[in-house]
mmCIF file of C-alpha atoms in Angstrom:
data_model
loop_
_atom_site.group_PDB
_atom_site.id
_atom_site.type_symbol
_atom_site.label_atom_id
_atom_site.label_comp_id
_atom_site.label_asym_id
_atom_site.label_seq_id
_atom_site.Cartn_x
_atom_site.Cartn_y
_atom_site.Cartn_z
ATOM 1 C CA UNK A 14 -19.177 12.189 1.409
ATOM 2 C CA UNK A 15 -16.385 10.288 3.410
ATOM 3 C CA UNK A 16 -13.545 8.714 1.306
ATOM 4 C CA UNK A 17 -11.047 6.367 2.322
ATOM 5 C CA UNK A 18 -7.377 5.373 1.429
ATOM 6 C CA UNK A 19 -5.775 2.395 3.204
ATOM 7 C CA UNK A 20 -2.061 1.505 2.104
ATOM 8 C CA UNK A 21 -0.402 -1.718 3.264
ATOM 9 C CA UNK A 22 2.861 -3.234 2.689
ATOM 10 C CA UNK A 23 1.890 -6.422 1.041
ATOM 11 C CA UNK A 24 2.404 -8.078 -2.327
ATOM 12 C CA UNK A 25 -1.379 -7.550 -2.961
ATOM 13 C CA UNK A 26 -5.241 -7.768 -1.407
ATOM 14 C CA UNK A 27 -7.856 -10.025 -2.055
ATOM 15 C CA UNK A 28 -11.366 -8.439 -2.691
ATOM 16 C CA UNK A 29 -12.511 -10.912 0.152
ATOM 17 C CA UNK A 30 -10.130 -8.724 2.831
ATOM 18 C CA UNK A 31 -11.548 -4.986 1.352
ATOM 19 C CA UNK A 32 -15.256 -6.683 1.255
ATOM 20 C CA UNK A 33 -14.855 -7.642 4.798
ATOM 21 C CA UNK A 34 -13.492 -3.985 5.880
ATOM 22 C CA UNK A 35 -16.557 -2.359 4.050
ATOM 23 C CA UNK A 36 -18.845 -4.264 5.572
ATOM 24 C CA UNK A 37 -17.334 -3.539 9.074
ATOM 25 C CA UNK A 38 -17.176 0.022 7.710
ATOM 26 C CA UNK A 39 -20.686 0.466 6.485
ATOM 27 C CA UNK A 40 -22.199 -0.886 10.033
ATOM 28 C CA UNK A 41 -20.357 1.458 11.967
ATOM 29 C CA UNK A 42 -19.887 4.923 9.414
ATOM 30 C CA UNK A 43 -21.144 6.122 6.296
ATOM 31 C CA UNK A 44 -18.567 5.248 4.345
ATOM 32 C CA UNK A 45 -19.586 3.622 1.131
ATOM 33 C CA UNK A 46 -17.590 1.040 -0.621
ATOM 34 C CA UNK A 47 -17.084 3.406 -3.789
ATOM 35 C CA UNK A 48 -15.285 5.589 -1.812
ATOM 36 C CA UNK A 49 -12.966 2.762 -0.057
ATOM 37 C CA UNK A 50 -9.998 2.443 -1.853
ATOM 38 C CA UNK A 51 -7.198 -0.795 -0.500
ATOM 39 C CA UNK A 52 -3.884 -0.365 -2.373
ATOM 40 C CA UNK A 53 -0.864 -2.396 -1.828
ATOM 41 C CA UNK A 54 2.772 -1.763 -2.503
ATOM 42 C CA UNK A 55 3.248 -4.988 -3.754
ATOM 43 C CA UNK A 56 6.169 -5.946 -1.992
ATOM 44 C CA UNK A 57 7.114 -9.796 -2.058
ATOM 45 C CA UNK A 58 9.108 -9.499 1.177
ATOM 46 C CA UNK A 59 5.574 -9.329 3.051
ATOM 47 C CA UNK A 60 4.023 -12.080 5.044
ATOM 48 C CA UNK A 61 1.344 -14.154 2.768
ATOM 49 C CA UNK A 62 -2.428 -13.423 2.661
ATOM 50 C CA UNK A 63 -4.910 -15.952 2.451
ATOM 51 C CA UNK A 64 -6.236 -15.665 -0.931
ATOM 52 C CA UNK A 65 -3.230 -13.828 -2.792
ATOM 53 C CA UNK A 66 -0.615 -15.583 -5.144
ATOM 54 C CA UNK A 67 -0.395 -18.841 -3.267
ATOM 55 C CA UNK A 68 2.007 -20.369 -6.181
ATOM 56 C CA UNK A 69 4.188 -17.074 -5.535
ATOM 57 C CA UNK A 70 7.530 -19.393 -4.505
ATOM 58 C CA UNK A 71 6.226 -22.101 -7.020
ATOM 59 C CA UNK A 72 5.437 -24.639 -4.850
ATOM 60 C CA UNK A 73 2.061 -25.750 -2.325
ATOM 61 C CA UNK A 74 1.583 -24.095 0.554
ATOM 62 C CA UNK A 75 2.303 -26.264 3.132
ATOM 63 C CA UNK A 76 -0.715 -27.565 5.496
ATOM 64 C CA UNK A 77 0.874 -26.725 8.647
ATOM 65 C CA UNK A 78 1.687 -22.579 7.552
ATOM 66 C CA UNK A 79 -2.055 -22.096 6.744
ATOM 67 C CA UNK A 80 -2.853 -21.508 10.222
ATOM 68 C CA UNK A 81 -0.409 -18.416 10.331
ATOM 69 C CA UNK A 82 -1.341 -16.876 7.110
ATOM 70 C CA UNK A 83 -5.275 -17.291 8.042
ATOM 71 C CA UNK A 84 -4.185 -15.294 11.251
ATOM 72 C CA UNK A 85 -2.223 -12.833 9.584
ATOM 73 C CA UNK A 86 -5.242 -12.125 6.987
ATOM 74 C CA UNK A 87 -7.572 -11.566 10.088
ATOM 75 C CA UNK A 88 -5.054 -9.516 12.168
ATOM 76 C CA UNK A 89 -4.517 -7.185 8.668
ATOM 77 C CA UNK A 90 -8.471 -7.433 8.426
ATOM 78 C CA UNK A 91 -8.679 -6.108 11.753
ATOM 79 C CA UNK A 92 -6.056 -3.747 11.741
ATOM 80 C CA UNK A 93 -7.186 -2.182 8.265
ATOM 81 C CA UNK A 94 -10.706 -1.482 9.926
ATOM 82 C CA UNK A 95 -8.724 0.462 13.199
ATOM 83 C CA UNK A 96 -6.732 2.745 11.008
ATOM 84 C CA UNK A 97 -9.727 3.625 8.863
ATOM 85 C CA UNK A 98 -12.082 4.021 12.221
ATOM 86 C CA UNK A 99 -9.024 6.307 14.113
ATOM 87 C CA UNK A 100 -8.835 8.154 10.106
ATOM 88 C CA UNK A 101 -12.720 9.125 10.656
ATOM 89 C CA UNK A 102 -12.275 10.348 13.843
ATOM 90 C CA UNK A 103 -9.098 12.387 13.449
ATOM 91 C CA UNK A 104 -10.844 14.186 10.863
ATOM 92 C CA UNK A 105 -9.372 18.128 10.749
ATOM 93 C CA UNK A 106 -9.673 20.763 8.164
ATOM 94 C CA UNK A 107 -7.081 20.668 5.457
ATOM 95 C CA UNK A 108 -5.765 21.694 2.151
ATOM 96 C CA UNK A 109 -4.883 18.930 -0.438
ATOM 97 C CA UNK A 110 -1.823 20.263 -2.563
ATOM 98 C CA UNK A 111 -0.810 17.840 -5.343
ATOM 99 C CA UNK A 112 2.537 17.944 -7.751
ATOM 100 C CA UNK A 113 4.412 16.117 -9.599
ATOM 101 C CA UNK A 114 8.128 15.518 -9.690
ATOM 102 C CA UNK A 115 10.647 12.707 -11.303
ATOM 103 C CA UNK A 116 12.525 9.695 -9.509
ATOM 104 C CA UNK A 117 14.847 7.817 -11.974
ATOM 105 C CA UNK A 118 15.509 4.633 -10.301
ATOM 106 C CA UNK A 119 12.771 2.598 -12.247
ATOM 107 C CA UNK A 120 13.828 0.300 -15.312
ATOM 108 C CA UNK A 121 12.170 -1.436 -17.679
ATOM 109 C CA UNK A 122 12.572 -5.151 -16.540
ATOM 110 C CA UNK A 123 12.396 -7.326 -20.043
ATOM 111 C CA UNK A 124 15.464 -5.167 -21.133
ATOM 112 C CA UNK A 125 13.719 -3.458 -24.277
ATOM 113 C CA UNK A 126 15.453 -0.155 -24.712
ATOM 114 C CA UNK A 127 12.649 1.443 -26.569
ATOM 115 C CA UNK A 128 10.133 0.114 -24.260
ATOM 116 C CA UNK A 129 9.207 3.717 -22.590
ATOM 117 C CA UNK A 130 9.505 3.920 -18.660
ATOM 118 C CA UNK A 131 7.290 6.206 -16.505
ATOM 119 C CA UNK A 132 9.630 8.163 -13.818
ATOM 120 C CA UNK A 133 6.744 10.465 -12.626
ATOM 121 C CA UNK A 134 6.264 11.009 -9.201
ATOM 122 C CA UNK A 135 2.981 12.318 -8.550
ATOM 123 C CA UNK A 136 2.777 13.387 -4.402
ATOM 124 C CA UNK A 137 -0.511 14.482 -2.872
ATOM 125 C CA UNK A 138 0.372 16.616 0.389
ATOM 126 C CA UNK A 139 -2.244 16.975 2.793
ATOM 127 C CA UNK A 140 -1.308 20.218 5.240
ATOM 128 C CA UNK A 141 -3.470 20.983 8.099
ATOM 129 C CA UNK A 142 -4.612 24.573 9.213
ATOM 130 C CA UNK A 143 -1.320 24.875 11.885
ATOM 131 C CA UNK A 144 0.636 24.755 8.001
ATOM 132 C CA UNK A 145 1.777 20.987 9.465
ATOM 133 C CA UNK A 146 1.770 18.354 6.614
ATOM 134 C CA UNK A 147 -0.419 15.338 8.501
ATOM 135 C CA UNK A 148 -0.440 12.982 5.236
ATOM 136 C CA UNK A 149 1.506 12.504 2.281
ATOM 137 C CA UNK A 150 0.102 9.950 -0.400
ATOM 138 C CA UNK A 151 2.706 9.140 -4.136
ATOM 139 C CA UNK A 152 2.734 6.254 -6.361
ATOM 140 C CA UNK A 153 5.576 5.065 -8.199
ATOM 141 C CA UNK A 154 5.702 2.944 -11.640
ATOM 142 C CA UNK A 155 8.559 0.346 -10.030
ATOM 143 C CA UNK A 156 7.649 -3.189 -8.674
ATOM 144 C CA UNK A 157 9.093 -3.586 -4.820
ATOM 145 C CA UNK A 158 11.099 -6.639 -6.260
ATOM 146 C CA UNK A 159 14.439 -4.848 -5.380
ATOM 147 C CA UNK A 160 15.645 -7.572 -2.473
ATOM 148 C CA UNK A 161 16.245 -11.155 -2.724
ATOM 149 C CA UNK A 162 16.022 -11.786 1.167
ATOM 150 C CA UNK A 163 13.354 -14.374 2.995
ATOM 151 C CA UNK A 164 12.538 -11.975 6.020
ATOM 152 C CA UNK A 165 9.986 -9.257 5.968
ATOM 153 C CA UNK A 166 11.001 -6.095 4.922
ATOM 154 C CA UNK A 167 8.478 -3.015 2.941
ATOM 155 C CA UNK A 168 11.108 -2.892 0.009
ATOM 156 C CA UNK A 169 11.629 0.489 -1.579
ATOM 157 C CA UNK A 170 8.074 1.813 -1.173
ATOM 158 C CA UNK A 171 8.524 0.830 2.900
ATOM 159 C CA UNK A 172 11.823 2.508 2.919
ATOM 160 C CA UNK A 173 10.575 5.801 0.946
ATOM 161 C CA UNK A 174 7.369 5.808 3.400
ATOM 162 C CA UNK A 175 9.779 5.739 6.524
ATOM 163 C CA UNK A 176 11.898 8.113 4.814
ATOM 164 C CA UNK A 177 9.339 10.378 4.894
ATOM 165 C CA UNK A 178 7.539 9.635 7.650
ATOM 166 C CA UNK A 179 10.973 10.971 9.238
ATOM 167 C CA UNK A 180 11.176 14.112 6.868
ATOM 168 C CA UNK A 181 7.239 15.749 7.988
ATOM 169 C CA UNK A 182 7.414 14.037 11.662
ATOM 170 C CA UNK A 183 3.870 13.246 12.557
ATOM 171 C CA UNK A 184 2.914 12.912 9.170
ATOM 172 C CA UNK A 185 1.269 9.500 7.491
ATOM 173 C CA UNK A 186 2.676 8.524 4.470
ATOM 174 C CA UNK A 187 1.060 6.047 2.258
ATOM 175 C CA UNK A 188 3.062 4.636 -0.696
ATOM 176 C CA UNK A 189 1.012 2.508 -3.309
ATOM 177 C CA UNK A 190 2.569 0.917 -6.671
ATOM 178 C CA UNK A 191 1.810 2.423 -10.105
ATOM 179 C CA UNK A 192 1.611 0.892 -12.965
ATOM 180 C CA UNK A 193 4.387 -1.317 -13.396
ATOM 181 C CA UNK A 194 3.404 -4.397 -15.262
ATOM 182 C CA UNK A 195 7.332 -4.067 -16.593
ATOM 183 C CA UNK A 196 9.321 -1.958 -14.208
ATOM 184 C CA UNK A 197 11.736 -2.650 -11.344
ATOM 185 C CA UNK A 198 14.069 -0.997 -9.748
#
């Protein structure tokens, strides 16, 4: 059956926002939501949505920025719901390769040297017939904590998925964070 994989460069999702896609979804394809799959890169330099870590900054939310995150989380809604739509109708025959290599820049953030720390790298290339590579998917173990700046910005993961996106031009690339309850960069 059809599966989907949305990425977005946000500190996380609420199950209300991937609900709201599947039911869009479901009306309109036969995509079922065990096969829907919303992962985040977990950046903190992303604009807030409504529902996820509103004590982030440690402090209320002010009254008068609700109005912008409540559009933000519909515009992302609706935006989430075009990319998976266009994904369904771009579909082409392909061949899935998958490997695994090492990136060292993650480090155990509560400064335990025998605490272990996952460098694995594990890329899933999608190539179509033409031998082009039309999607790249990897997840890294390293939280996207690596600026202290107030403006929006994708952090590493947003920097590696342009980075590639450059590399295989006309390529997707979706980055989505590992498990890494205790790594940073």
């Amino acid at each position: 059956g059809l599966a989907i994989l949305v990425t977005v460069d946000n500190c996380g999702v609420p199950g209300s926002m991937r609900e709201e896609v599947i039911r869009r979804l479901s009306s309109k394809t036969k995509v079922q939501a065990s096969r829907f799959a919303l992962a985040s890169t977990h950046t903190h330099c992303a604009p807030m949505l409504l529902g996820v870590l509103p004590n982030l900054f440690g402090a209320d939310i002010p009254a008068e920025d609700l109005p912008a995150i409540e559009r933000y989380t519909r515009e992302l809604t609706d935006r989430i719901e075009e990319v998976a739509l266009a994904a369904l109708a771009n579909r082409k025959p392909a061949q899935l390769i998958w490997g695994i290599g090492s990136v060292e820049f993650a480090a155990n953030r509560r400064g335990y040297r025998l605490k272990p720390v996952d460098h694995a790298l594990p890329v899933l290339r999608v190539v179509g017939e033409d031998g082009q590579v039309s999607a790249l998917f990897t997840s890294y173990a390293c939280h996207c904590t690596t600026l202290d700046i107030d403006s929006i910005h994708g952090d590493w993961a947003g920097c590696a998925q342009a980075a590639l996106e450059r590399e295989f031009p006309g390529a997707v690339a979706l980055i989505a964070l590992g498990a890494a309850g205790d790594q940073n960069p």
